[in-house]
CSV table of C-alpha atoms and ligand atoms in Angstrom, one decimal:
chain,number,residue,atom,x,y,z
A,12,MET,CA,-101.7,0.0,22.0
A,13,SER,CA,-99.3,-0.9,24.8
A,14,ARG,CA,-100.8,-0.8,28.3
A,15,VAL,CA,-97.4,-0.4,30.0
A,16,PRO,CA,-97.5,2.9,31.8
A,17,LEU,CA,-94.8,5.4,31.3
A,18,ARG,CA,-93.4,7.3,34.3
A,19,ARG,CA,-96.0,9.9,35.5
A,20,ALA,CA,-93.4,12.7,35.2
A,21,PHE,CA,-93.3,12.1,31.4
A,22,ALA,CA,-96.9,13.3,31.0
A,23,ASP,CA,-96.1,17.0,31.0
A,24,LEU,CA,-92.5,16.8,29.7
A,25,PRO,CA,-91.9,18.9,26.6
A,26,PRO,CA,-90.0,17.0,23.9
A,27,TYR,CA,-86.5,18.2,22.8
A,28,VAL,CA,-87.2,20.0,19.5
A,29,PRO,CA,-84.1,19.8,17.2
A,30,GLY,CA,-83.4,22.7,14.9
A,31,ALA,CA,-84.9,22.4,11.4
A,32,ARG,CA,-82.8,20.4,8.9
A,33,VAL,CA,-82.1,21.5,5.4
A,34,PRO,CA,-84.4,19.6,3.0
A,35,VAL,CA,-82.5,17.3,0.5
A,36,GLY,CA,-81.5,19.3,-2.6
A,37,ALA,CA,-82.6,22.7,-1.2
A,38,ALA,CA,-80.3,25.7,-1.1
A,39,ALA,CA,-80.5,26.8,2.5
A,40,TYR,CA,-78.4,27.9,5.4
A,41,LYS,CA,-78.9,26.0,8.6
A,42,LEU,CA,-78.7,28.5,11.5
A,43,SER,CA,-81.1,26.5,13.7
A,44,SER,CA,-78.8,24.3,15.9
A,45,ASN,CA,-75.8,26.5,16.9
A,46,GLU,CA,-73.5,24.3,14.8
A,47,ASN,CA,-70.1,25.3,13.5
A,48,PRO,CA,-70.5,26.1,9.8
A,49,TYR,CA,-67.0,25.1,9.0
A,50,PRO,CA,-66.4,21.5,7.8
A,51,PRO,CA,-63.9,19.4,9.8
A,52,LEU,CA,-60.2,20.0,9.1
A,53,PRO,CA,-58.4,17.4,6.9
A,54,SER,CA,-56.4,16.3,10.0
A,55,VAL,CA,-59.7,15.5,11.8
A,56,VAL,CA,-61.2,13.7,8.8
A,57,ALA,CA,-58.0,11.6,8.6
A,58,ALA,CA,-58.3,10.7,12.3
A,59,VAL,CA,-61.9,9.6,11.8
A,60,ALA,CA,-60.9,7.5,8.8
A,61,ASP,CA,-58.0,5.9,10.8
A,62,ALA,CA,-60.3,5.1,13.7
A,63,ALA,CA,-62.9,3.5,11.5
A,64,VAL,CA,-60.8,0.4,11.0
A,65,ASP,CA,-61.0,-0.4,14.7
A,66,VAL,CA,-64.8,-0.2,15.2
A,67,ASN,CA,-65.2,-4.0,15.7
A,68,ARG,CA,-63.6,-3.3,19.1
A,69,TYR,CA,-65.1,-1.5,22.1
A,70,PRO,CA,-63.5,1.9,22.6
A,71,ASP,CA,-61.2,2.7,25.6
A,72,MET,CA,-63.9,3.0,28.2
A,73,PHE,CA,-62.2,5.9,30.1
A,74,ALA,CA,-61.0,7.7,26.9
A,75,THR,CA,-57.7,7.8,28.6
A,76,GLU,CA,-55.6,9.7,26.0
A,77,LEU,CA,-58.3,12.2,25.3
A,78,THR,CA,-59.0,12.7,29.1
A,79,GLU,CA,-55.3,13.3,29.6
A,80,ALA,CA,-55.1,15.8,26.7
A,81,ILE,CA,-58.1,17.7,28.0
A,82,ALA,CA,-56.7,17.8,31.5
A,83,ALA,CA,-53.3,19.0,30.2
A,84,SER,CA,-55.0,21.8,28.2
A,85,LEU,CA,-57.0,23.0,31.2
A,86,LEU,CA,-54.2,22.5,33.8
A,87,VAL,CA,-56.3,20.1,35.9
A,88,ALA,CA,-55.7,16.5,37.0
A,89,PRO,CA,-56.9,13.8,34.6
A,90,GLU,CA,-59.0,12.4,37.6
A,91,GLN,CA,-61.1,15.6,37.4
A,92,VAL,CA,-62.2,15.1,33.8
A,93,VAL,CA,-65.2,12.8,32.8
A,94,THR,CA,-66.0,12.5,29.1
A,95,GLY,CA,-69.4,11.5,27.7
A,96,CYS,CA,-71.6,11.2,24.7
A,97,GLY,CA,-72.0,15.0,24.3
A,98,SER,CA,-72.3,17.3,27.3
A,99,VAL,CA,-76.0,16.8,27.3
A,100,ALA,CA,-75.4,13.2,28.3
A,101,VAL,CA,-72.7,14.3,30.8
A,102,LEU,CA,-75.3,16.6,32.4
A,103,GLY,CA,-77.6,13.7,32.8
A,104,HIS,CA,-74.9,11.7,34.5
A,105,VAL,CA,-74.1,14.6,36.8
A,106,LEU,CA,-77.7,14.8,37.9
A,107,GLN,CA,-78.0,11.1,38.3
A,108,ALA,CA,-74.9,11.1,40.4
A,109,VAL,CA,-76.2,13.6,43.0
A,110,CYS,CA,-80.0,13.7,42.9
A,111,GLU,CA,-82.3,11.6,45.0
A,112,SER,CA,-85.9,11.2,43.8
A,113,GLY,CA,-87.8,14.5,44.4
A,114,ASP,CA,-84.7,16.6,44.9
A,115,GLU,CA,-84.9,20.1,43.4
A,116,VAL,CA,-82.8,21.5,40.6
A,117,VAL,CA,-82.9,25.2,40.3
A,118,MET,CA,-82.5,26.4,36.7
A,119,PRO,CA,-82.8,29.6,34.7
A,120,TRP,CA,-85.7,29.7,32.2
A,121,ARG,CA,-85.7,30.2,29.3
A,122,SER,CA,-82.5,28.4,29.0
A,123,PHE,CA,-81.3,25.2,27.3
A,124,GLU,CA,-84.3,23.0,26.5
A,125,ALA,CA,-82.5,19.8,27.5
A,126,TYR,CA,-82.5,20.9,31.1
A,127,PRO,CA,-86.1,20.0,32.1
A,128,ILE,CA,-85.8,16.7,30.3
A,129,ALA,CA,-82.5,15.7,32.0
A,130,ILE,CA,-83.8,16.8,35.4
A,131,THR,CA,-87.0,14.7,35.1
A,132,LEU,CA,-85.1,11.7,33.8
A,133,ALA,CA,-82.9,11.9,36.9
A,134,GLY,CA,-86.1,11.8,39.1
A,135,ALA,CA,-85.6,15.3,40.3
A,136,VAL,CA,-87.9,18.4,40.1
A,137,GLY,CA,-86.9,21.5,38.1
A,138,VAL,CA,-87.4,24.9,39.7
A,139,PRO,CA,-87.4,27.5,36.9
A,140,VAL,CA,-86.2,31.0,37.6
A,141,PRO,CA,-87.1,33.6,35.0
A,142,VAL,CA,-84.2,35.1,32.9
A,143,GLY,CA,-84.3,38.9,32.8
A,144,ALA,CA,-85.8,40.9,29.9
A,145,ASP,CA,-82.2,41.7,28.9
A,146,GLY,CA,-81.6,38.0,28.4
A,147,ARG,CA,-79.3,37.9,31.4
A,148,LEU,CA,-79.5,35.2,34.1
A,149,ASP,CA,-80.8,36.5,37.5
A,150,LEU,CA,-78.2,35.0,39.8
A,151,PRO,CA,-79.6,36.5,43.0
A,152,ALA,CA,-83.0,35.0,42.1
A,153,LEU,CA,-81.3,31.6,41.4
A,154,ALA,CA,-79.7,31.7,44.9
A,155,ALA,CA,-83.0,32.8,46.5
A,156,ALA,CA,-84.8,29.8,45.0
A,157,VAL,CA,-82.6,27.4,46.9
A,158,THR,CA,-84.5,25.4,49.6
A,159,PRO,CA,-83.4,22.5,51.8
A,160,ARG,CA,-84.5,20.2,48.9
A,161,THR,CA,-82.2,21.8,46.4
A,162,ARG,CA,-79.3,19.6,45.3
A,163,VAL,CA,-78.2,21.4,42.1
A,164,ILE,CA,-78.2,24.9,40.5
A,165,LEU,CA,-77.7,25.0,36.8
A,166,VAL,CA,-76.0,28.1,35.4
A,167,CYS,CA,-75.9,28.3,31.6
A,168,THR,CA,-73.1,30.7,30.6
A,169,PRO,CA,-73.4,32.1,28.0
A,170,ASN,CA,-77.1,31.3,28.2
A,171,ASN,CA,-78.7,29.4,25.4
A,172,PRO,CA,-80.8,30.8,23.7
A,173,THR,CA,-80.5,34.4,24.9
A,174,GLY,CA,-76.7,34.9,24.7
A,175,PRO,CA,-75.2,36.9,27.6
A,176,ALA,CA,-72.5,35.4,29.8
A,177,VAL,CA,-72.6,35.5,33.6
A,178,HIS,CA,-70.2,38.0,35.1
A,179,ALA,CA,-67.4,37.1,37.6
A,180,ASP,CA,-68.8,39.2,40.4
A,181,GLU,CA,-72.3,37.7,40.0
A,182,LEU,CA,-70.9,34.2,40.1
A,183,ALA,CA,-68.7,35.0,43.1
A,184,GLU,CA,-71.7,36.3,45.0
A,185,LEU,CA,-73.8,33.2,44.1
A,186,LEU,CA,-71.1,30.8,45.2
A,187,ALA,CA,-70.6,32.7,48.5
A,188,SER,CA,-74.3,32.5,49.3
A,189,VAL,CA,-75.3,29.0,48.5
A,190,PRO,CA,-74.7,26.1,50.9
A,191,LYS,CA,-71.5,24.1,50.2
A,192,ASP,CA,-73.5,20.9,49.7
A,193,VAL,CA,-75.4,22.3,46.7
A,194,LEU,CA,-73.8,21.6,43.4
A,195,VAL,CA,-73.4,24.5,41.0
A,196,VAL,CA,-73.1,23.3,37.4
A,197,LEU,CA,-71.6,25.8,35.0
A,198,ASP,CA,-72.7,24.8,31.5
A,199,GLU,CA,-69.9,26.4,29.4
A,200,ALA,CA,-70.9,24.9,26.0
A,201,TYR,CA,-69.9,28.2,24.3
A,202,VAL,CA,-67.0,29.3,26.5
A,203,GLU,CA,-64.6,29.6,23.5
A,204,PHE,CA,-66.8,32.3,22.0
A,205,VAL,CA,-66.8,34.5,25.1
A,206,ARG,CA,-65.1,37.9,24.7
A,207,ASP,CA,-66.8,39.8,27.5
A,208,PRO,CA,-63.9,40.9,29.8
A,209,GLU,CA,-66.3,40.8,32.8
A,210,ALA,CA,-67.3,37.1,32.1
A,211,ALA,CA,-66.9,34.6,34.9
A,212,ASP,CA,-63.9,32.2,34.8
A,213,GLY,CA,-65.3,28.7,35.4
A,214,LEU,CA,-61.9,27.1,36.0
A,215,ALA,CA,-61.0,29.7,38.6
A,216,ALA,CA,-64.4,29.1,40.3
A,217,LEU,CA,-63.8,25.4,40.2
A,218,ALA,CA,-60.3,25.9,41.8
A,219,GLU,CA,-61.9,28.0,44.6
A,220,HIS,CA,-65.1,26.1,45.3
A,221,ALA,CA,-65.4,22.3,45.8
A,222,ASN,CA,-69.2,22.4,44.8
A,223,VAL,CA,-68.6,23.5,41.2
A,224,VAL,CA,-68.8,21.4,38.1
A,225,LEU,CA,-68.0,22.6,34.6
A,226,LEU,CA,-69.6,21.2,31.5
A,227,ARG,CA,-67.8,21.7,28.1
A,228,THR,CA,-68.2,20.2,24.6
A,229,PHE,CA,-66.5,19.6,21.3
A,230,SER,CA,-69.8,20.2,19.5
A,231,LYS,CA,-69.7,24.0,19.1
A,232,ALA,CA,-66.3,25.7,18.8
A,233,TYR,CA,-64.5,22.5,17.8
A,234,GLY,CA,-67.2,21.6,15.2
A,235,LEU,CA,-67.7,18.0,16.2
A,236,ALA,CA,-71.5,18.1,16.9
A,237,GLY,CA,-72.0,14.9,14.9
A,238,LEU,CA,-69.6,12.8,16.9
A,239,ARG,CA,-71.0,13.5,20.4
A,240,VAL,CA,-68.1,14.4,22.7
A,241,GLY,CA,-68.5,16.5,25.9
A,242,TYR,CA,-67.0,16.4,29.4
A,243,ALA,CA,-67.3,17.5,32.9
A,244,VAL,CA,-64.6,18.9,35.1
A,245,ALA,CA,-65.0,18.5,38.8
A,246,ARG,CA,-63.2,17.7,42.1
A,247,PRO,CA,-62.0,14.1,42.0
A,248,ARG,CA,-64.6,12.6,44.4
A,249,LEU,CA,-67.5,14.2,42.4
A,250,ALA,CA,-65.8,13.1,39.1
A,251,THR,CA,-65.7,9.5,40.3
A,252,GLY,CA,-69.5,9.7,41.0
A,253,ILE,CA,-70.2,11.1,37.6
A,254,ARG,CA,-68.1,8.4,36.0
A,255,MET,CA,-70.2,5.8,37.9
A,256,ALA,CA,-73.3,7.2,36.4
A,257,SER,CA,-71.9,7.3,32.9
A,258,THR,CA,-73.0,5.1,30.0
A,259,PRO,CA,-70.2,2.5,29.6
A,260,PHE,CA,-68.2,3.1,26.4
A,261,GLY,CA,-70.2,6.2,25.8
A,262,VAL,CA,-67.6,8.0,23.6
A,263,SER,CA,-66.8,6.0,20.5
A,264,HIS,CA,-63.2,5.4,19.3
A,265,VAL,CA,-63.9,7.5,16.3
A,266,ALA,CA,-65.1,10.4,18.5
A,267,GLN,CA,-62.1,10.0,20.8
A,268,LEU,CA,-59.6,10.2,18.0
A,269,ALA,CA,-61.4,13.1,16.3
A,270,ALA,CA,-61.5,15.1,19.6
A,271,LEU,CA,-57.8,14.4,20.1
A,272,ALA,CA,-57.0,15.6,16.6
A,273,SER,CA,-59.1,18.7,17.2
A,274,LEU,CA,-57.1,19.5,20.4
A,275,ARG,CA,-53.9,19.2,18.3
A,276,ALA,CA,-55.4,21.6,15.7
A,277,GLU,CA,-56.6,23.9,18.4
A,278,ARG,CA,-54.9,27.1,17.0
A,279,GLU,CA,-56.4,26.6,13.6
A,280,LEU,CA,-59.8,25.9,15.1
A,281,MET,CA,-59.7,28.9,17.4
A,282,THR,CA,-58.9,31.1,14.4
A,283,ARG,CA,-62.2,29.9,13.0
A,284,VAL,CA,-63.9,30.8,16.3
A,285,ASP,CA,-62.4,34.3,16.0
A,286,LYS,CA,-64.0,34.6,12.5
A,287,LEU,CA,-67.3,33.6,13.9
A,288,VAL,CA,-67.0,36.1,16.7
A,289,VAL,CA,-66.4,38.8,14.0
A,290,GLU,CA,-69.5,37.5,12.1
A,291,ARG,CA,-71.5,37.6,15.4
A,292,THR,CA,-70.7,41.3,15.8
A,293,ARG,CA,-71.7,42.0,12.2
A,294,LEU,CA,-75.1,40.2,12.8
A,295,LEU,CA,-75.7,42.0,16.1
A,296,ASP,CA,-74.7,45.4,14.7
A,297,GLY,CA,-76.8,44.8,11.6
A,298,LEU,CA,-79.9,43.9,13.6
A,299,ARG,CA,-79.5,46.8,16.0
A,300,ALA,CA,-79.0,49.2,13.1
A,301,GLN,CA,-82.4,48.1,11.9
A,302,GLY,CA,-84.0,49.0,15.3
A,303,TRP,CA,-84.1,45.6,16.9
A,304,THR,CA,-83.3,45.2,20.6
A,305,VAL,CA,-80.9,42.3,20.8
A,306,PRO,CA,-79.3,41.0,24.0
A,307,ASP,CA,-75.5,40.9,24.1
A,308,SER,CA,-74.3,37.6,22.8
A,309,GLN,CA,-71.1,35.8,24.0
A,310,ALA,CA,-72.0,32.6,22.1
A,311,ASN,CA,-72.4,31.6,18.4
A,312,PHE,CA,-76.0,32.8,18.2
A,313,VAL,CA,-78.2,35.8,18.7
A,314,TRP,CA,-81.7,36.1,20.2
A,315,LEU,CA,-84.7,38.1,18.9
A,316,ALA,CA,-87.5,38.2,21.5
A,317,LEU,CA,-90.3,38.3,18.9
A,318,GLY,CA,-93.0,36.9,21.2
A,319,ASP,CA,-96.0,35.6,19.2
A,320,GLN,CA,-94.3,36.7,16.0
A,321,SER,CA,-91.5,34.1,16.4
A,322,SER,CA,-92.9,31.2,14.3
A,323,ALA,CA,-94.0,33.6,11.5
A,324,PHE,CA,-90.5,35.1,11.4
A,325,ALA,CA,-88.9,31.6,11.2
A,326,GLU,CA,-91.2,30.7,8.3
A,327,ARG,CA,-90.4,33.9,6.4
A,328,SER,CA,-86.7,33.3,7.0
A,329,ALA,CA,-87.0,29.7,5.8
A,330,ARG,CA,-88.6,30.8,2.6
A,331,ALA,CA,-85.6,33.1,2.1
A,332,GLY,CA,-83.3,30.1,2.5
A,333,VAL,CA,-82.2,30.5,6.1
A,334,LEU,CA,-83.4,28.1,8.8
A,335,VAL,CA,-83.5,29.6,12.3
A,336,ARG,CA,-84.8,28.2,15.6
A,337,PRO,CA,-88.2,29.5,16.8
A,338,PHE,CA,-89.3,29.0,20.4
A,339,ALA,CA,-93.0,29.6,19.9
A,340,GLY,CA,-94.4,32.6,21.7
A,341,ASP,CA,-91.0,33.6,23.0
A,342,GLY,CA,-88.3,34.3,20.5
A,343,VAL,CA,-86.1,33.2,17.7
A,344,ARG,CA,-82.5,32.0,18.0
A,345,ILE,CA,-80.3,32.6,15.0
A,346,SER,CA,-76.9,30.8,14.9
A,347,VAL,CA,-73.9,32.6,13.5
A,348,GLY,CA,-72.9,30.9,10.2
A,349,GLU,CA,-71.6,31.8,6.8
A,350,PRO,CA,-71.4,35.5,5.9
A,351,GLU,CA,-73.9,34.9,3.0
A,352,ALA,CA,-76.3,33.6,5.6
A,353,THR,CA,-75.9,36.7,7.7
A,354,ASP,CA,-76.6,38.8,4.6
A,355,LEU,CA,-79.8,36.9,3.9
A,356,LEU,CA,-81.0,36.9,7.5
A,357,LEU,CA,-80.5,40.7,7.7
A,358,GLU,CA,-82.6,41.1,4.6
A,359,VAL,CA,-85.4,39.1,6.1
A,360,ALA,CA,-85.1,41.0,9.4
A,361,ALA,CA,-85.2,44.4,7.6
A,362,ASP,CA,-88.6,43.5,6.1
A,363,SER,CA,-90.1,43.0,9.6
A,364,SER,CA,-87.9,45.5,11.6
A,365,PRO,CA,-89.6,47.5,14.3
A,366,ARG,CA,-89.2,50.7,12.4
B,409,LIG,C1,-75.1,22.7,22.6
B,409,LIG,C2,-75.2,22.7,24.1
B,409,LIG,C3,-74.6,21.7,24.8
B,409,LIG,C4,-73.8,20.6,24.3
B,409,LIG,O1,-74.4,19.7,23.6
B,409,LIG,P1,-73.6,18.4,23.2
B,409,LIG,O2,-74.4,17.3,23.8
B,409,LIG,O3,-72.2,18.4,23.8
B,409,LIG,O4,-73.6,18.4,21.8
B,409,LIG,C5,-74.7,21.8,26.2
B,409,LIG,N1,-75.3,22.9,26.8
B,409,LIG,C6,-75.8,23.9,26.1
B,409,LIG,C7,-76.4,25.0,26.8
B,409,LIG,C8,-75.8,23.8,24.7
B,409,LIG,O5,-76.3,24.8,24.0
């Protein structure tokens, strides 16, 4: 056994638990990782194949063409966009760029399970603030948790795994009340699925406030989870700092070209997102008709706060051929997938419904 000590902070760090994978040869629907159930478009597969012939070379370190295309689509300057190996990695780079050892990062909890890990790796200290029983972030409580040691506030909207989006008035109040030298990170991994008319507009908040950073990803709505492309949008000086913290050549040439092809196919991909939003409504309505209390979802998943029944529900669901994501003792997150998967899931849920 190695005697080399690991960092003390690692001792009580929970590992990232990936969603269950479909066993080889099994007929099962994977609703455990918020993936897009649609396979890549032919144009995206063609871009991947074209890029494959160049993999003896390092990729363009600054993903220039992709960065420009993202900037053009968001109406921001290319200097404001920093790509990375999934937005999880970009979050790590943001924290590394601004946190000194021991600085505090205020975060909602339960929220994205990568947060405590990324915060600890950056040498910072996470300050969890409970999410409401309705699954909504408590923005006044997040603002109230700020101390002189606070460097960052993480705002996950829509919140993974509970589903609701932060509203514009709530965000405006938070941004008005926190010090200007505290960074507010809006993790918008599911922004393309938001239909709530009251939802906050991250780009507008960024235009108005110099201490805002947006995180977005090609993993969910664009269906490129396997290629690892995400990005931050920030004011140029912050963006430069995030770039300095980034893994060199973090986004592969294959991933860059696939993301570019996906932006070109945006209309077709957003039609798929519309279909998933329809399916989300069917899943939510079906569960509520069975008597379940389900928080509003503005993402591609729904949340059942099953408490200590969570693991048992996930096992029953797996036996029926649907893999969901249990958070032991807390709840179960069910991604929106194929209509057949929704049907099966609703059958499982009916068997254990509260009435
Ligand atoms: C899925 C997800 C991400 C994005 O992950 P990638 O690393 O881009 O695949 C970021 N934040 C939240 C809250 C997520 O659920």
